[in-house]
PDB file of C-alpha atoms and ligand atoms in Angstrom:
ATOM      1  CA  MET A   1     155.027 114.239  63.198  1.00 54.00           C
ATOM      2  CA  GLU A   2     156.311 116.654  60.625  1.00 80.00           C
ATOM      3  CA  ARG A   3     160.053 116.753  60.163  1.00 89.00           C
ATOM      4  CA  HIS A   4     160.624 120.505  60.561  1.00 97.00           C
ATOM      5  CA  ILE A   5     160.636 120.211  64.376  1.00 98.00           C
ATOM      6  CA  GLN A   6     161.999 116.911  65.687  1.00 97.00           C
ATOM      7  CA  PHE A   7     163.081 115.974  69.180  1.00 96.00           C
ATOM      8  CA  THR A   8     165.456 113.019  68.933  1.00 86.00           C
ATOM      9  CA  ASP A   9     168.387 111.655  70.918  1.00 77.00           C
ATOM     10  CA  GLY A  10     168.330 114.477  73.424  1.00 86.00           C
ATOM     11  CA  ALA A  11     168.497 117.258  70.837  1.00 96.00           C
ATOM     12  CA  LEU A  12     166.099 119.464  68.934  1.00 98.00           C
ATOM     13  CA  ALA A  13     166.500 119.187  65.159  1.00 98.00           C
ATOM     14  CA  LEU A  14     165.066 122.159  63.262  1.00 98.00           C
ATOM     15  CA  LEU A  15     164.690 122.428  59.498  1.00 98.00           C
ATOM     16  CA  ASP A  16     166.451 125.702  58.674  1.00 98.00           C
ATOM     17  CA  GLN A  17     163.630 127.924  57.391  1.00 98.00           C
ATOM     18  CA  ARG A  18     166.071 130.714  56.493  1.00 97.00           C
ATOM     19  CA  VAL A  19     167.228 128.835  53.418  1.00 96.00           C
ATOM     20  CA  LEU A  20     164.045 127.019  52.369  1.00 96.00           C
ATOM     21  CA  PRO A  21     163.083 125.988  49.774  1.00 96.00           C
ATOM     22  CA  ARG A  22     166.501 126.361  48.122  1.00 95.00           C
ATOM     23  CA  GLU A  23     168.329 124.204  50.678  1.00 96.00           C
ATOM     24  CA  ASP A  24     167.265 121.369  52.962  1.00 95.00           C
ATOM     25  CA  THR A  25     169.429 121.861  56.051  1.00 97.00           C
ATOM     26  CA  THR A  26     168.862 120.864  59.672  1.00 97.00           C
ATOM     27  CA  ILE A  27     170.177 122.798  62.670  1.00 97.00           C
ATOM     28  CA  LEU A  28     170.698 120.953  65.970  1.00 98.00           C
ATOM     29  CA  CYS A  29     169.973 122.653  69.314  1.00 98.00           C
ATOM     30  CA  ARG A  30     171.365 120.994  72.438  1.00 98.00           C
ATOM     31  CA  ASP A  31     170.349 123.453  75.155  1.00 98.00           C
ATOM     32  CA  ALA A  32     168.154 126.472  75.855  1.00 98.00           C
ATOM     33  CA  SER A  33     170.685 128.975  74.611  1.00 98.00           C
ATOM     34  CA  GLU A  34     171.119 127.247  71.227  1.00 98.00           C
ATOM     35  CA  THR A  35     167.337 127.002  70.943  1.00 98.00           C
ATOM     36  CA  ALA A  36     166.950 130.715  71.716  1.00 98.00           C
ATOM     37  CA  ASN A  37     169.540 131.502  69.019  1.00 98.00           C
ATOM     38  CA  ALA A  38     167.566 129.417  66.503  1.00 98.00           C
ATOM     39  CA  ILE A  39     164.359 131.291  67.383  1.00 98.00           C
ATOM     40  CA  ARG A  40     165.997 134.735  67.249  1.00 98.00           C
ATOM     41  CA  ASP A  41     167.768 133.964  63.943  1.00 97.00           C
ATOM     42  CA  MET A  42     164.528 132.619  62.332  1.00 98.00           C
ATOM     43  CA  VAL A  43     165.720 129.024  61.852  1.00 98.00           C
ATOM     44  CA  VAL A  44     162.289 128.293  63.318  1.00 98.00           C
ATOM     45  CA  ARG A  45     159.571 130.949  63.044  1.00 98.00           C
ATOM     46  CA  GLY A  46     155.808 131.351  63.263  1.00 98.00           C
ATOM     47  CA  ALA A  47     154.104 131.876  66.613  1.00 98.00           C
ATOM     48  CA  PRO A  48     153.098 128.293  67.555  1.00 98.00           C
ATOM     49  CA  ALA A  49     156.378 126.825  66.235  1.00 98.00           C
ATOM     50  CA  ILE A  50     158.367 129.278  68.355  1.00 98.00           C
ATOM     51  CA  GLY A  51     156.404 128.169  71.433  1.00 98.00           C
ATOM     52  CA  ILE A  52     157.022 124.491  70.685  1.00 98.00           C
ATOM     53  CA  ALA A  53     160.749 125.076  70.158  1.00 98.00           C
ATOM     54  CA  ALA A  54     160.981 127.050  73.424  1.00 98.00           C
ATOM     55  CA  ALA A  55     159.310 124.186  75.314  1.00 98.00           C
ATOM     56  CA  TYR A  56     161.879 121.739  73.926  1.00 98.00           C
ATOM     57  CA  GLY A  57     164.645 124.214  74.782  1.00 98.00           C
ATOM     58  CA  MET A  58     163.495 124.237  78.429  1.00 98.00           C
ATOM     59  CA  ALA A  59     163.348 120.422  78.451  1.00 98.00           C
ATOM     60  CA  LEU A  60     166.877 120.163  77.007  1.00 98.00           C
ATOM     61  CA  GLU A  61     168.245 122.495  79.678  1.00 98.00           C
ATOM     62  CA  ALA A  62     166.545 120.556  82.478  1.00 97.00           C
ATOM     63  CA  LYS A  63     167.997 117.300  81.136  1.00 96.00           C
ATOM     64  CA  LEU A  64     171.488 118.838  81.185  1.00 96.00           C
ATOM     65  CA  GLY A  65     170.972 120.080  84.771  1.00 97.00           C
ATOM     66  CA  GLY A  66     171.535 123.663  83.600  1.00 97.00           C
ATOM     67  CA  ASN A  67     170.381 126.969  85.083  1.00 98.00           C
ATOM     68  CA  LEU A  68     166.625 126.971  84.507  1.00 98.00           C
ATOM     69  CA  ASP A  69     166.069 130.641  85.405  1.00 98.00           C
ATOM     70  CA  ALA A  70     168.654 131.611  82.789  1.00 98.00           C
ATOM     71  CA  ALA A  71     167.052 129.190  80.308  1.00 98.00           C
ATOM     72  CA  ARG A  72     163.643 130.787  80.841  1.00 98.00           C
ATOM     73  CA  ASP A  73     165.052 134.299  80.470  1.00 98.00           C
ATOM     74  CA  VAL A  74     167.075 133.641  77.316  1.00 98.00           C
ATOM     75  CA  LEU A  75     164.128 131.936  75.633  1.00 98.00           C
ATOM     76  CA  LEU A  76     161.627 134.639  76.632  1.00 98.00           C
ATOM     77  CA  ALA A  77     163.984 137.294  75.234  1.00 98.00           C
ATOM     78  CA  SER A  78     164.492 135.570  71.877  1.00 98.00           C
ATOM     79  CA  ARG A  79     161.543 137.190  70.035  1.00 98.00           C
ATOM     80  CA  PRO A  80     159.078 139.665  71.555  1.00 97.00           C
ATOM     81  CA  THR A  81     155.807 139.647  69.588  1.00 98.00           C
ATOM     82  CA  ALA A  82     154.459 136.071  69.528  1.00 98.00           C
ATOM     83  CA  VAL A  83     152.840 135.411  72.915  1.00 98.00           C
ATOM     84  CA  ASN A  84     152.990 131.647  72.296  1.00 98.00           C
ATOM     85  CA  LEU A  85     156.588 131.799  73.504  1.00 98.00           C
ATOM     86  CA  ARG A  86     155.543 133.040  76.960  1.00 98.00           C
ATOM     87  CA  TRP A  87     152.535 130.726  76.951  1.00 98.00           C
ATOM     88  CA  ALA A  88     154.725 127.647  76.318  1.00 98.00           C
ATOM     89  CA  VAL A  89     157.432 128.614  78.810  1.00 98.00           C
ATOM     90  CA  GLU A  90     154.833 129.257  81.543  1.00 98.00           C
ATOM     91  CA  ARG A  91     153.159 125.935  80.794  1.00 98.00           C
ATOM     92  CA  MET A  92     156.506 124.160  81.235  1.00 98.00           C
ATOM     93  CA  LEU A  93     157.213 125.970  84.519  1.00 98.00           C
ATOM     94  CA  ALA A  94     153.847 124.794  85.870  1.00 98.00           C
ATOM     95  CA  VAL A  95     154.929 121.107  85.904  1.00 98.00           C
ATOM     96  CA  PRO A  96     157.813 119.372  87.738  1.00 98.00           C
ATOM     97  CA  THR A  97     161.094 119.384  85.760  1.00 97.00           C
ATOM     98  CA  ASP A  98     161.213 115.590  85.518  1.00 96.00           C
ATOM     99  CA  ARG A  99     158.133 115.832  83.271  1.00 97.00           C
ATOM    100  CA  TRP A 100     159.432 118.565  80.972  1.00 97.00           C
ATOM    101  CA  ILE A 101     160.296 116.321  78.017  1.00 96.00           C
ATOM    102  CA  ASP A 102     156.801 114.786  78.118  1.00 97.00           C
ATOM    103  CA  GLU A 103     155.229 118.232  78.482  1.00 98.00           C
ATOM    104  CA  ALA A 104     157.127 119.633  75.490  1.00 98.00           C
ATOM    105  CA  ILE A 105     156.071 116.639  73.380  1.00 97.00           C
ATOM    106  CA  ALA A 106     152.473 117.177  74.557  1.00 98.00           C
ATOM    107  CA  ILE A 107     152.576 120.873  73.563  1.00 98.00           C
ATOM    108  CA  HIS A 108     153.884 119.834  70.143  1.00 98.00           C
ATOM    109  CA  ARG A 109     151.270 117.083  69.595  1.00 98.00           C
ATOM    110  CA  GLU A 110     148.392 119.203  70.889  1.00 98.00           C
ATOM    111  CA  ASP A 111     149.308 122.029  68.528  1.00 98.00           C
ATOM    112  CA  ILE A 112     148.815 119.765  65.517  1.00 98.00           C
ATOM    113  CA  ALA A 113     145.411 118.615  66.823  1.00 98.00           C
ATOM    114  CA  ILE A 114     144.432 122.238  67.585  1.00 98.00           C
ATOM    115  CA  ASN A 115     145.271 123.272  64.022  1.00 98.00           C
ATOM    116  CA  HIS A 116     143.062 120.534  62.598  1.00 98.00           C
ATOM    117  CA  ALA A 117     140.154 121.546  64.857  1.00 98.00           C
ATOM    118  CA  MET A 118     140.622 125.245  64.062  1.00 98.00           C
ATOM    119  CA  GLY A 119     140.969 124.428  60.366  1.00 98.00           C
ATOM    120  CA  ASP A 120     137.592 122.705  60.418  1.00 98.00           C
ATOM    121  CA  VAL A 121     135.987 125.707  62.168  1.00 98.00           C
ATOM    122  CA  GLY A 122     137.380 128.073  59.563  1.00 98.00           C
ATOM    123  CA  ALA A 123     136.639 125.859  56.595  1.00 98.00           C
ATOM    124  CA  ALA A 124     132.983 125.587  57.643  1.00 98.00           C
ATOM    125  CA  THR A 125     132.747 129.396  57.289  1.00 98.00           C
ATOM    126  CA  LEU A 126     134.259 129.617  53.789  1.00 98.00           C
ATOM    127  CA  PRO A 127     132.212 129.170  50.620  1.00 98.00           C
ATOM    128  CA  ALA A 128     132.836 126.088  48.447  1.00 98.00           C
ATOM    129  CA  ASN A 129     135.730 126.382  45.983  1.00 98.00           C
ATOM    130  CA  ALA A 130     136.785 129.721  47.445  1.00 98.00           C
ATOM    131  CA  THR A 131     139.642 131.894  46.271  1.00 99.00           C
ATOM    132  CA  ILE A 132     141.643 132.991  49.302  1.00 99.00           C
ATOM    133  CA  MET A 133     144.338 135.585  49.863  1.00 99.00           C
ATOM    134  CA  THR A 134     146.892 135.020  52.633  1.00 99.00           C
ATOM    135  CA  HIS A 135     149.983 136.775  53.955  1.00 98.00           C
ATOM    136  CA  CYS A 136     153.279 135.558  55.416  1.00 98.00           C
ATOM    137  CA  ASN A 137     153.482 131.862  56.297  1.00 98.00           C
ATOM    138  CA  ALA A 138     150.927 130.532  58.750  1.00 98.00           C
ATOM    139  CA  GLY A 139     151.382 126.986  57.534  1.00 98.00           C
ATOM    140  CA  ALA A 140     152.727 123.676  58.785  1.00 98.00           C
ATOM    141  CA  LEU A 141     156.188 125.236  59.029  1.00 98.00           C
ATOM    142  CA  ALA A 142     154.911 127.962  61.394  1.00 98.00           C
ATOM    143  CA  THR A 143     153.256 125.433  63.729  1.00 98.00           C
ATOM    144  CA  GLY A 144     153.616 121.831  64.887  1.00 98.00           C
ATOM    145  CA  GLY A 145     151.914 120.862  61.623  1.00 98.00           C
ATOM    146  CA  TRP A 146     148.885 121.559  59.348  1.00 98.00           C
ATOM    147  CA  GLY A 147     149.025 125.310  60.007  1.00 98.00           C
ATOM    148  CA  THR A 148     146.708 128.035  61.263  1.00 98.00           C
ATOM    149  CA  ALA A 149     145.652 130.060  58.176  1.00 98.00           C
ATOM    150  CA  LEU A 150     146.944 127.307  55.865  1.00 98.00           C
ATOM    151  CA  GLY A 151     145.247 124.789  58.182  1.00 98.00           C
ATOM    152  CA  VAL A 152     141.925 126.490  57.385  1.00 98.00           C
ATOM    153  CA  ILE A 153     142.801 126.262  53.685  1.00 98.00           C
ATOM    154  CA  ARG A 154     143.888 122.596  53.974  1.00 98.00           C
ATOM    155  CA  SER A 155     140.659 121.698  55.832  1.00 98.00           C
ATOM    156  CA  ALA A 156     138.628 123.550  53.190  1.00 98.00           C
ATOM    157  CA  VAL A 157     140.407 121.589  50.445  1.00 98.00           C
ATOM    158  CA  GLN A 158     139.206 118.380  52.113  1.00 98.00           C
ATOM    159  CA  MET A 159     135.715 119.641  52.975  1.00 98.00           C
ATOM    160  CA  LYS A 160     134.556 121.723  50.027  1.00 97.00           C
ATOM    161  CA  GLY A 161     137.430 122.526  47.685  1.00 98.00           C
ATOM    162  CA  ILE A 162     139.647 125.577  47.236  1.00 98.00           C
ATOM    163  CA  LYS A 163     139.918 127.184  43.823  1.00 98.00           C
ATOM    164  CA  ARG A 164     143.152 129.099  44.371  1.00 98.00           C
ATOM    165  CA  VAL A 165     145.263 130.775  47.049  1.00 99.00           C
ATOM    166  CA  TYR A 166     146.911 134.145  46.428  1.00 99.00           C
ATOM    167  CA  SER A 167     150.059 134.332  48.534  1.00 99.00           C
ATOM    168  CA  CYS A 168     151.515 137.785  49.176  1.00 99.00           C
ATOM    169  CA  GLU A 169     155.300 137.555  48.977  1.00 98.00           C
ATOM    170  CA  THR A 170     155.781 139.275  52.384  1.00 98.00           C
ATOM    171  CA  ARG A 171     158.710 141.650  52.102  1.00 97.00           C
ATOM    172  CA  PRO A 172     161.302 141.796  53.481  1.00 97.00           C
ATOM    173  CA  TYR A 173     161.737 138.212  54.735  1.00 96.00           C
ATOM    174  CA  LEU A 174     159.682 136.652  51.925  1.00 97.00           C
ATOM    175  CA  GLN A 175     157.838 134.057  54.031  1.00 98.00           C
ATOM    176  CA  GLY A 176     154.974 134.118  51.491  1.00 98.00           C
ATOM    177  CA  ALA A 177     157.236 133.643  48.481  1.00 98.00           C
ATOM    178  CA  ARG A 178     159.633 131.112  49.988  1.00 98.00           C
ATOM    179  CA  LEU A 179     157.478 129.153  52.425  1.00 98.00           C
ATOM    180  CA  THR A 180     153.728 129.531  51.721  1.00 98.00           C
ATOM    181  CA  ALA A 181     153.996 129.161  47.946  1.00 98.00           C
ATOM    182  CA  TRP A 182     156.271 126.143  48.445  1.00 98.00           C
ATOM    183  CA  GLU A 183     154.060 124.487  51.094  1.00 98.00           C
ATOM    184  CA  LEU A 184     150.895 124.854  49.011  1.00 98.00           C
ATOM    185  CA  ASP A 185     152.620 123.693  45.858  1.00 98.00           C
ATOM    186  CA  GLN A 186     153.864 120.576  47.666  1.00 96.00           C
ATOM    187  CA  ASP A 187     150.234 119.807  48.569  1.00 97.00           C
ATOM    188  CA  ASP A 188     149.020 120.475  44.995  1.00 98.00           C
ATOM    189  CA  ILE A 189     146.860 123.377  46.196  1.00 98.00           C
ATOM    190  CA  PRO A 190     146.697 125.945  43.357  1.00 98.00           C
ATOM    191  CA  VAL A 191     148.733 128.975  44.425  1.00 98.00           C
ATOM    192  CA  THR A 192     149.535 132.296  42.774  1.00 98.00           C
ATOM    193  CA  LEU A 193     152.348 134.386  44.199  1.00 98.00           C
ATOM    194  CA  ILE A 194     151.873 138.157  44.080  1.00 98.00           C
ATOM    195  CA  THR A 195     153.968 141.058  45.293  1.00 98.00           C
ATOM    196  CA  ASP A 196     152.621 142.772  48.395  1.00 98.00           C
ATOM    197  CA  ASN A 197     152.034 145.805  46.181  1.00 98.00           C
ATOM    198  CA  ALA A 198     149.658 143.806  43.950  1.00 98.00           C
ATOM    199  CA  ALA A 199     147.229 142.936  46.766  1.00 98.00           C
ATOM    200  CA  ALA A 200     145.025 146.013  46.253  1.00 98.00           C
ATOM    201  CA  ALA A 201     144.722 145.430  42.511  1.00 98.00           C
ATOM    202  CA  VAL A 202     143.847 141.743  42.994  1.00 98.00           C
ATOM    203  CA  LEU A 203     141.278 142.533  45.715  1.00 98.00           C
ATOM    204  CA  SER A 204     139.717 145.208  43.505  1.00 98.00           C
ATOM    205  CA  THR A 205     138.836 142.593  40.867  1.00 98.00           C
ATOM    206  CA  GLY A 206     136.320 140.856  43.151  1.00 98.00           C
ATOM    207  CA  ARG A 207     138.082 137.495  42.637  1.00 97.00           C
ATOM    208  CA  ILE A 208     138.956 137.028  46.330  1.00 98.00           C
ATOM    209  CA  ASP A 209     136.282 135.435  48.552  1.00 98.00           C
ATOM    210  CA  ALA A 210     138.170 135.899  51.822  1.00 98.00           C
ATOM    211  CA  VAL A 211     141.491 136.946  53.302  1.00 99.00           C
ATOM    212  CA  VAL A 212     142.738 134.435  55.903  1.00 99.00           C
ATOM    213  CA  VAL A 213     145.832 135.143  58.022  1.00 99.00           C
ATOM    214  CA  GLY A 214     147.500 133.827  61.166  1.00 98.00           C
ATOM    215  CA  THR A 215     148.458 135.891  64.190  1.00 98.00           C
ATOM    216  CA  ASP A 216     151.258 136.310  66.720  1.00 98.00           C
ATOM    217  CA  ARG A 217     149.217 137.863  69.511  1.00 98.00           C
ATOM    218  CA  VAL A 218     145.600 138.915  69.940  1.00 98.00           C
ATOM    219  CA  ALA A 219     144.762 141.381  72.711  1.00 98.00           C
ATOM    220  CA  ALA A 220     141.667 140.907  74.884  1.00 97.00           C
ATOM    221  CA  ASN A 221     139.748 143.436  72.769  1.00 97.00           C
ATOM    222  CA  GLY A 222     140.601 141.583  69.536  1.00 98.00           C
ATOM    223  CA  ASP A 223     143.361 143.863  68.235  1.00 98.00           C
ATOM    224  CA  THR A 224     145.486 141.449  66.216  1.00 98.00           C
ATOM    225  CA  ALA A 225     149.250 141.477  65.687  1.00 99.00           C
ATOM    226  CA  ASN A 226     150.554 139.689  62.632  1.00 98.00           C
ATOM    227  CA  LYS A 227     153.279 139.991  60.011  1.00 98.00           C
ATOM    228  CA  ILE A 228     153.939 143.495  58.703  1.00 98.00           C
ATOM    229  CA  GLY A 229     151.520 144.204  55.858  1.00 98.00           C
ATOM    230  CA  THR A 230     148.535 142.494  57.484  1.00 99.00           C
ATOM    231  CA  LEU A 231     147.038 145.832  58.561  1.00 99.00           C
ATOM    232  CA  GLY A 232     147.133 147.088  54.971  1.00 98.00           C
ATOM    233  CA  LEU A 233     145.377 143.935  53.769  1.00 98.00           C
ATOM    234  CA  ALA A 234     142.675 144.322  56.437  1.00 98.00           C
ATOM    235  CA  ILE A 235     142.020 147.926  55.397  1.00 99.00           C
ATOM    236  CA  LEU A 236     141.850 146.870  51.729  1.00 98.00           C
ATOM    237  CA  ALA A 237     139.554 143.955  52.534  1.00 98.00           C
ATOM    238  CA  ARG A 238     137.160 146.293  54.352  1.00 98.00           C
ATOM    239  CA  HIS A 239     137.182 148.709  51.394  1.00 98.00           C
ATOM    240  CA  TYR A 240     136.401 145.942  48.896  1.00 98.00           C
ATOM    241  CA  LYS A 241     133.908 144.205  51.259  1.00 98.00           C
ATOM    242  CA  VAL A 242     135.937 140.990  51.442  1.00 98.00           C
ATOM    243  CA  PRO A 243     135.726 139.074  54.766  1.00 98.00           C
ATOM    244  CA  PHE A 244     138.967 139.203  56.767  1.00 98.00           C
ATOM    245  CA  TYR A 245     139.514 136.124  58.961  1.00 98.00           C
ATOM    246  CA  VAL A 246     142.178 135.429  61.590  1.00 98.00           C
ATOM    247  CA  ALA A 247     143.127 131.852  62.528  1.00 98.00           C
ATOM    248  CA  MET A 248     144.027 132.115  66.214  1.00 98.00           C
ATOM    249  CA  PRO A 249     144.862 129.118  68.406  1.00 98.00           C
ATOM    250  CA  LEU A 250     143.885 130.045  71.974  1.00 98.00           C
ATOM    251  CA  SER A 251     147.598 129.972  72.902  1.00 97.00           C
ATOM    252  CA  THR A 252     147.924 133.161  70.791  1.00 98.00           C
ATOM    253  CA  LEU A 253     145.312 135.062  72.800  1.00 98.00           C
ATOM    254  CA  ASP A 254     146.835 137.347  75.434  1.00 98.00           C
ATOM    255  CA  PRO A 255     144.141 138.172  78.000  1.00 97.00           C
ATOM    256  CA  ARG A 256     146.741 140.160  80.004  1.00 97.00           C
ATOM    257  CA  CYS A 257     147.004 142.640  77.120  1.00 98.00           C
ATOM    258  CA  PRO A 258     143.858 144.813  77.036  1.00 97.00           C
ATOM    259  CA  ASN A 259     144.397 146.231  73.538  1.00 98.00           C
ATOM    260  CA  GLY A 260     146.860 146.384  70.669  1.00 98.00           C
ATOM    261  CA  SER A 261     148.872 149.295  72.065  1.00 98.00           C
ATOM    262  CA  GLY A 262     150.370 146.879  74.608  1.00 98.00           C
ATOM    263  CA  ILE A 263     151.667 144.394  72.031  1.00 98.00           C
ATOM    264  CA  PRO A 264     155.462 144.634  71.644  1.00 98.00           C
ATOM    265  CA  ILE A 265     156.441 144.981  67.982  1.00 98.00           C
ATOM    266  CA  GLU A 266     159.747 143.439  66.972  1.00 98.00           C
ATOM    267  CA  GLN A 267     162.088 145.759  65.038  1.00 98.00           C
ATOM    268  CA  ARG A 268     164.405 143.657  62.890  1.00 97.00           C
ATOM    269  CA  SER A 269     167.750 144.401  61.303  1.00 96.00           C
ATOM    270  CA  THR A 270     167.766 147.190  58.730  1.00 97.00           C
ATOM    271  CA  ASP A 271     169.943 144.907  56.565  1.00 96.00           C
ATOM    272  CA  GLU A 272     166.782 142.949  55.647  1.00 96.00           C
ATOM    273  CA  VAL A 273     165.526 146.073  53.836  1.00 97.00           C
ATOM    274  CA  ARG A 274     168.879 147.502  52.733  1.00 97.00           C
ATOM    275  CA  GLY A 275     169.427 144.652  50.270  1.00 96.00           C
ATOM    276  CA  HIS A 276     169.200 140.918  49.866  1.00 90.00           C
ATOM    277  CA  ALA A 277     171.536 137.927  49.495  1.00 86.00           C
ATOM    278  CA  GLY A 278     174.672 140.035  49.685  1.00 90.00           C
ATOM    279  CA  ILE A 279     173.464 142.739  47.260  1.00 96.00           C
ATOM    280  CA  VAL A 280     173.018 146.157  48.898  1.00 97.00           C
ATOM    281  CA  TRP A 281     170.817 148.640  47.046  1.00 96.00           C
ATOM    282  CA  ALA A 282     170.169 151.195  49.800  1.00 96.00           C
ATOM    283  CA  ALA A 283     173.446 151.707  51.624  1.00 93.00           C
ATOM    284  CA  ASP A 284     173.101 155.211  53.053  1.00 92.00           C
ATOM    285  CA  VAL A 285     169.497 155.805  53.953  1.00 97.00           C
ATOM    286  CA  ALA A 286     167.522 155.706  57.184  1.00 98.00           C
ATOM    287  CA  ILE A 287     165.529 152.471  57.377  1.00 98.00           C
ATOM    288  CA  GLU A 288     162.823 151.162  59.701  1.00 98.00           C
ATOM    289  CA  ASN A 289     161.965 147.475  59.691  1.00 98.00           C
ATOM    290  CA  PRO A 290     159.021 146.659  61.971  1.00 98.00           C
ATOM    291  CA  ALA A 291     158.326 142.925  61.633  1.00 98.00           C
ATOM    292  CA  PHE A 292     154.671 143.071  62.729  1.00 98.00           C
ATOM    293  CA  ASP A 293     151.699 145.417  62.720  1.00 99.00           C
ATOM    294  CA  VAL A 294     148.447 145.533  64.668  1.00 99.00           C
ATOM    295  CA  THR A 295     145.079 145.284  62.937  1.00 99.00           C
ATOM    296  CA  PRO A 296     142.271 146.916  64.958  1.00 98.00           C
ATOM    297  CA  ALA A 297     139.590 144.438  66.036  1.00 98.00           C
ATOM    298  CA  GLU A 298     136.916 146.305  64.058  1.00 98.00           C
ATOM    299  CA  LEU A 299     138.563 145.262  60.775  1.00 98.00           C
ATOM    300  CA  VAL A 300     138.436 141.535  61.601  1.00 98.00           C
ATOM    301  CA  THR A 301     135.326 139.656  60.448  1.00 98.00           C
ATOM    302  CA  ALA A 302     135.965 136.645  62.732  1.00 98.00           C
ATOM    303  CA  TRP A 303     138.676 134.836  64.692  1.00 98.00           C
ATOM    304  CA  PHE A 304     138.728 131.045  64.248  1.00 98.00           C
ATOM    305  CA  THR A 305     139.956 128.988  67.205  1.00 98.00           C
ATOM    306  CA  GLU A 306     140.075 125.291  68.062  1.00 98.00           C
ATOM    307  CA  GLU A 307     136.930 125.825  70.143  1.00 98.00           C
ATOM    308  CA  GLY A 308     134.881 127.717  67.553  1.00 98.00           C
ATOM    309  CA  VAL A 309     134.552 131.342  66.505  1.00 98.00           C
ATOM    310  CA  TRP A 310     135.903 133.690  69.222  1.00 97.00           C
ATOM    311  CA  SER A 311     134.473 137.056  70.230  1.00 89.00           C
ATOM    312  CA  PRO A 312     136.585 139.776  71.812  1.00 93.00           C
ATOM    313  CA  ARG A 313     135.917 141.477  75.093  1.00 75.00           C
ATOM    314  CA  GLY A 314     135.414 145.228  74.413  1.00 64.00           C
ATOM    315  CA  SER A 315     138.088 147.531  75.818  1.00 53.00           C
TER     316      SER A 315
HETATM  317  O1  MRU B   1     158.381 136.600  61.581  1.00 65.31           O
HETATM  318  P1  MRU B   1     157.617 135.316  61.477  1.00 65.31           P
HETATM  319  O2  MRU B   1     157.906 134.576  60.215  1.00 65.31           O
HETATM  320  O3  MRU B   1     157.799 134.456  62.704  1.00 65.31           O
HETATM  321  O4  MRU B   1     156.097 135.763  61.419  1.00 65.31           O
HETATM  322  C1  MRU B   1     155.097 134.789  61.340  1.00 65.31           C
HETATM  323  C2  MRU B   1     153.729 135.357  61.218  1.00 65.31           C
HETATM  324  O5  MRU B   1     153.528 136.540  61.231  1.00 65.31           O
HETATM  325  C3  MRU B   1     152.606 134.378  61.158  1.00 65.31           C
HETATM  326  O6  MRU B   1     151.542 134.889  60.410  1.00 65.31           O
HETATM  327  C4  MRU B   1     152.106 134.112  62.601  1.00 65.31           C
HETATM  328  O7  MRU B   1     153.163 133.706  63.416  1.00 65.31           O
HETATM  329  C5  MRU B   1     151.043 133.086  62.640  1.00 65.31           C
HETATM  330  S1  MRU B   1     151.749 131.536  62.256  1.00 65.31           S
HETATM  331  C6  MRU B   1     150.798 130.261  62.460  1.00 65.31           C
END
């Protein structure tokens, strides 16, 4: 398995994604509370990866004989938007506690297999040697491995070639600049980093064959929450007649949520916008920092899942 999420010697070892690719540091979590801190603080991020980490956090707490209700609550409260967190915790609660370590490992392994299957579904839809635009990081780092949106791209590389990937930098947390550009470069997949502001200009040139993104929660009607900026890309893609695809493992579908208005949107610290790396350039100004937005279902061309192309239920 990939080394960014490792369960060894009764602890969860997480590659610290806050400092990648500049530093290669591992953070150890020994119980549910430390795991919840790692999720909240973005040591581990990306919807499926958060779910996997939460499952290991539950297993660690059970092994220690800790308070499992408190473990569930602290993990569920760690980040609000990605439904994979709830999905994973509920899956753990459905089996006896003496099987929790095995169940967490199964969730982790299955996620990698799901990403390969979903990648093949998506890749079959793309033209040969396509130029793709993506946003945030929906790669191996955001999952158990392979990735959702980047899984589609990786499968397409194997199946029919990819000419180039345009990665939007993804202000303010820079997942596109720090993580996606790095992941693709490591795999020798041609990648061009652009500012989020450049997306419209690049799409207007007709060079982009498809936009492919991941998702944190899809409502029953297909409204799709993903990293802030995704909605803008979807509107642009519609304007320039570029297909807009969402790679959605079925663990990211929330049938209990009828439409996007019910998806909780995480508001993150204003410090992420106020400045960066200790430099403050907007000290005394009101700031809003929503971490996700919701793209209406009508702007999505198709949702790829591990079981094929998904169709929403109308709301
Ligand atoms: O705030 P993050 O970095 O956890 O946001 C991640 C995203 O928005 C991803 O696109 C989404 O989780 C899908 S990841 C496979």
